[in-house]
Amino acid sequence: MGFFKFLFSKTFLMQLVLAVLALVILTFVLLYWLRASTNHDERIAVPDLSKMSLGLVQQELDNADLNYVVIDSSNYNPDYPTFSVIEQNPAAGKFVKEGRKIYLVLNPSGFREIEIPQLVGRTQRQVEPTLLALGFKIGKIDYRDHISPDEVLELRHDGKTIQAGEALRKTSVIDLVVGNGKGSYRTSGDAAEDSINEADDLENAGF
């Protein structure tokens, strides 16, 4: 009778509850350890995110248990959609651990603007390579009577004269107005002589 009395005593019931709690805790710890040790060396192949929008990137990486960070916007590339992935690190196909961050470079909304340097007064041979190196395109070449052949007199874009310091988008087309060498210098002596000749003509005409 003493044994059965002990089974229903508060002391035994308390010890039983503590034992069950200890078993439950031990089971959770064991399961967590098994999961951690099983996935410790598991690797995930990085998906190809090229040309994807951030919305698609989020879905793709969520499915792969990976994260992303946007680190930069590259120079505009017309072959890629706006704000799509243009570069990624690690590259597609690399194997990484779960939760790894994938660093992304996005395609901006358009070509960046570039300031026009002082080019008026320089030769066409100097101006064209400078504009091409800055990322512009050379359009029409118009010639104007001017004493200096090959000298650039104006830069134009969409029919408007461009001043030094103005900014245009990269790949903009710039037209040039260039001297043709058919002009002539006029000195102060030439101007004085013209005035005398004009006065003589007026006098002879009776004015």
Short mmCIF file of C-alpha atoms in Angstrom, two decimals:
data_model
loop_
_atom_site.label_atom_id
_atom_site.label_comp_id
_atom_site.label_asym_id
_atom_site.label_seq_id
_atom_site.Cartn_x
_atom_site.Cartn_y
_atom_site.Cartn_z
CA MET A 1 0.00 0.00 0.00
CA GLY A 2 2.92 2.31 0.70
CA PHE A 3 4.16 2.04 -2.90
CA PHE A 4 0.77 2.94 -4.36
CA LYS A 5 0.46 5.75 -1.91
CA PHE A 6 3.81 7.09 -3.12
CA LEU A 7 2.66 6.93 -6.77
CA PHE A 8 -0.16 9.31 -6.01
CA SER A 9 1.82 11.57 -3.70
CA LYS A 10 2.64 15.18 -4.59
CA THR A 11 6.34 14.40 -4.48
CA PHE A 12 6.12 11.69 -7.15
CA LEU A 13 3.81 13.74 -9.36
CA MET A 14 6.19 16.72 -9.16
CA GLN A 15 9.16 14.54 -10.10
CA LEU A 16 7.17 13.04 -12.99
CA VAL A 17 6.27 16.48 -14.35
CA LEU A 18 9.91 17.60 -14.10
CA ALA A 19 11.06 14.44 -15.86
CA VAL A 20 8.58 14.98 -18.71
CA LEU A 21 9.68 18.62 -19.07
CA ALA A 22 13.33 17.57 -19.12
CA LEU A 23 12.57 14.98 -21.80
CA VAL A 24 10.73 17.53 -23.95
CA ILE A 25 13.58 20.06 -23.65
CA LEU A 26 16.17 17.39 -24.43
CA THR A 27 14.18 16.33 -27.49
CA PHE A 28 14.04 19.92 -28.84
CA VAL A 29 17.77 20.41 -28.24
CA LEU A 30 18.56 17.14 -29.98
CA LEU A 31 16.38 17.98 -32.99
CA TYR A 32 17.94 21.46 -33.30
CA TRP A 33 21.44 19.99 -33.13
CA LEU A 34 20.60 17.38 -35.75
CA ARG A 35 19.19 20.03 -38.08
CA ALA A 36 22.17 22.32 -37.63
CA SER A 37 24.71 19.55 -38.13
CA THR A 38 22.85 18.20 -41.17
CA ASN A 39 22.72 21.61 -42.93
CA HIS A 40 26.18 22.69 -41.84
CA ASP A 41 27.85 21.79 -45.10
CA GLU A 42 24.81 22.23 -47.34
CA ARG A 43 25.51 24.51 -50.31
CA ILE A 44 23.07 26.37 -52.55
CA ALA A 45 23.70 27.17 -56.21
CA VAL A 46 23.41 30.93 -56.87
CA PRO A 47 20.70 31.54 -59.50
CA ASP A 48 21.29 33.69 -62.59
CA LEU A 49 19.72 37.08 -61.79
CA SER A 50 20.83 38.86 -64.97
CA LYS A 51 18.23 41.29 -66.42
CA MET A 52 15.79 40.56 -63.55
CA SER A 53 13.88 43.33 -61.75
CA LEU A 54 14.23 43.55 -57.98
CA GLY A 55 10.77 42.02 -57.59
CA LEU A 56 11.80 38.90 -59.47
CA VAL A 57 15.14 38.86 -57.66
CA GLN A 58 13.32 38.84 -54.30
CA GLN A 59 11.18 35.87 -55.33
CA GLU A 60 14.11 33.93 -56.76
CA LEU A 61 16.34 34.42 -53.72
CA ASP A 62 13.53 33.75 -51.23
CA ASN A 63 13.01 30.38 -52.87
CA ALA A 64 16.74 29.68 -52.56
CA ASP A 65 17.01 30.95 -48.93
CA LEU A 66 19.40 33.70 -50.03
CA ASN A 67 19.45 37.48 -49.51
CA TYR A 68 20.56 40.41 -51.68
CA VAL A 69 22.16 43.83 -51.29
CA VAL A 70 22.20 46.54 -54.00
CA ILE A 71 25.67 48.08 -53.93
CA ASP A 72 25.77 50.33 -56.99
CA SER A 73 24.22 51.49 -60.24
CA SER A 74 26.38 50.91 -63.27
CA ASN A 75 26.75 53.05 -66.38
CA TYR A 76 23.60 52.75 -68.43
CA ASN A 77 23.52 49.72 -70.75
CA PRO A 78 20.79 49.85 -73.43
CA ASP A 79 20.93 46.04 -73.76
CA TYR A 80 19.48 45.63 -70.24
CA PRO A 81 16.03 46.69 -68.95
CA THR A 82 15.97 49.76 -66.71
CA PHE A 83 16.71 48.98 -63.04
CA SER A 84 17.45 45.34 -63.85
CA VAL A 85 20.45 43.37 -62.58
CA ILE A 86 23.52 44.02 -64.69
CA GLU A 87 26.12 42.35 -62.43
CA GLN A 88 26.03 40.00 -59.44
CA ASN A 89 28.54 38.66 -56.93
CA PRO A 90 28.86 35.71 -56.33
CA ALA A 91 28.30 34.81 -59.97
CA ALA A 92 25.51 32.51 -61.13
CA GLY A 93 26.31 28.84 -60.56
CA LYS A 94 28.57 29.40 -57.55
CA PHE A 95 27.72 27.39 -54.42
CA VAL A 96 27.16 29.32 -51.18
CA LYS A 97 25.74 28.72 -47.71
CA GLU A 98 22.10 29.32 -46.84
CA GLY A 99 21.39 32.97 -46.03
CA ARG A 100 24.34 34.29 -48.04
CA LYS A 101 24.03 37.84 -49.38
CA ILE A 102 24.20 38.31 -53.15
CA TYR A 103 25.59 41.74 -54.12
CA LEU A 104 23.89 43.35 -57.12
CA VAL A 105 24.65 46.17 -59.56
CA LEU A 106 21.59 47.66 -61.30
CA ASN A 107 21.14 49.32 -64.68
CA PRO A 108 20.20 53.01 -64.17
CA SER A 109 17.29 54.76 -65.90
CA GLY A 110 19.42 56.31 -68.64
CA PHE A 111 22.82 57.57 -69.70
CA ARG A 112 24.44 59.95 -67.23
CA GLU A 113 24.98 63.59 -68.16
CA ILE A 114 28.45 64.80 -69.10
CA GLU A 115 29.66 68.40 -69.01
CA ILE A 116 30.82 69.91 -72.30
CA PRO A 117 34.39 71.28 -72.06
CA GLN A 118 35.62 74.45 -73.79
CA LEU A 119 36.11 73.30 -77.38
CA VAL A 120 35.23 76.36 -79.48
CA GLY A 121 38.38 77.74 -81.07
CA ARG A 122 40.09 74.38 -81.29
CA THR A 123 40.59 72.45 -84.50
CA GLN A 124 38.16 69.83 -85.73
CA ARG A 125 40.90 67.22 -85.37
CA GLN A 126 41.15 68.07 -81.66
CA VAL A 127 37.43 68.41 -80.95
CA GLU A 128 36.11 65.21 -82.55
CA PRO A 129 38.36 62.77 -80.59
CA THR A 130 37.57 64.67 -77.37
CA LEU A 131 33.81 64.37 -77.87
CA LEU A 132 34.06 60.70 -78.85
CA ALA A 133 36.18 59.94 -75.78
CA LEU A 134 33.51 61.57 -73.58
CA GLY A 135 30.89 59.26 -75.07
CA PHE A 136 29.20 61.64 -77.52
CA LYS A 137 28.50 61.04 -81.20
CA ILE A 138 29.53 63.38 -84.03
CA GLY A 139 26.66 64.55 -86.22
CA LYS A 140 26.66 66.96 -89.16
CA ILE A 141 29.65 69.12 -90.07
CA ASP A 142 28.59 72.55 -91.38
CA TYR A 143 31.16 74.94 -92.84
CA ARG A 144 31.13 78.72 -92.48
CA ASP A 145 33.30 81.41 -94.04
CA HIS A 146 36.14 81.98 -91.59
CA ILE A 147 39.82 82.79 -91.92
CA SER A 148 40.90 79.72 -89.94
CA PRO A 149 40.26 76.45 -91.76
CA ASP A 150 39.29 73.49 -89.55
CA GLU A 151 38.58 75.75 -86.54
CA VAL A 152 35.43 74.80 -84.61
CA LEU A 153 33.18 77.85 -84.35
CA GLU A 154 30.11 76.31 -82.71
CA LEU A 155 28.81 73.10 -81.17
CA ARG A 156 25.11 72.32 -81.66
CA HIS A 157 22.63 69.78 -80.35
CA ASP A 158 19.11 69.50 -81.76
CA GLY A 159 19.67 72.77 -83.60
CA LYS A 160 20.66 74.72 -80.48
CA THR A 161 24.11 76.12 -79.77
CA ILE A 162 25.88 74.41 -76.86
CA GLN A 163 27.97 76.46 -74.45
CA ALA A 164 30.94 75.15 -72.48
CA GLY A 165 29.77 73.91 -69.07
CA GLU A 166 26.39 72.66 -70.27
CA ALA A 167 25.64 68.98 -69.71
CA LEU A 168 24.26 66.48 -72.20
CA ARG A 169 23.45 62.82 -71.85
CA LYS A 170 26.14 60.42 -72.96
CA THR A 171 25.71 59.27 -76.61
CA SER A 172 24.01 62.59 -77.54
CA VAL A 173 24.70 63.68 -81.14
CA ILE A 174 26.67 66.92 -81.45
CA ASP A 175 26.91 68.87 -84.72
CA LEU A 176 29.93 71.03 -85.50
CA VAL A 177 30.23 74.38 -87.27
CA VAL A 178 33.73 74.62 -88.73
CA GLY A 179 35.65 77.38 -90.52
CA ASN A 180 36.38 76.84 -94.22
CA GLY A 181 39.38 79.16 -94.54
CA LYS A 182 37.64 81.50 -97.00
CA GLY A 183 37.39 84.53 -94.71
CA SER A 184 39.96 87.32 -94.40
CA TYR A 185 41.39 89.42 -91.61
CA ARG A 186 40.37 93.07 -91.42
CA THR A 187 42.77 95.43 -89.67
CA SER A 188 41.98 98.87 -88.26
CA GLY A 189 43.82 100.36 -91.27
CA ASP A 190 41.50 98.49 -93.61
CA ALA A 191 38.49 99.88 -91.79
CA ALA A 192 39.85 103.45 -91.98
CA GLU A 193 40.52 103.10 -95.71
CA ASP A 194 36.99 101.83 -96.27
CA SER A 195 35.62 104.88 -94.42
CA ILE A 196 37.64 107.27 -96.64
CA ASN A 197 36.53 105.51 -99.81
CA GLU A 198 32.91 105.64 -98.66
CA ALA A 199 33.21 109.38 -97.97
CA ASP A 200 34.68 109.97 -101.44
CA ASP A 201 31.84 108.03 -103.01
CA LEU A 202 29.27 110.14 -101.18
CA GLU A 203 31.01 113.38 -102.21
CA ASN A 204 31.15 112.33 -105.84
CA ALA A 205 27.48 111.51 -105.68
CA GLY A 206 26.73 115.08 -104.65
CA PHE A 207 25.92 114.52 -100.99
#
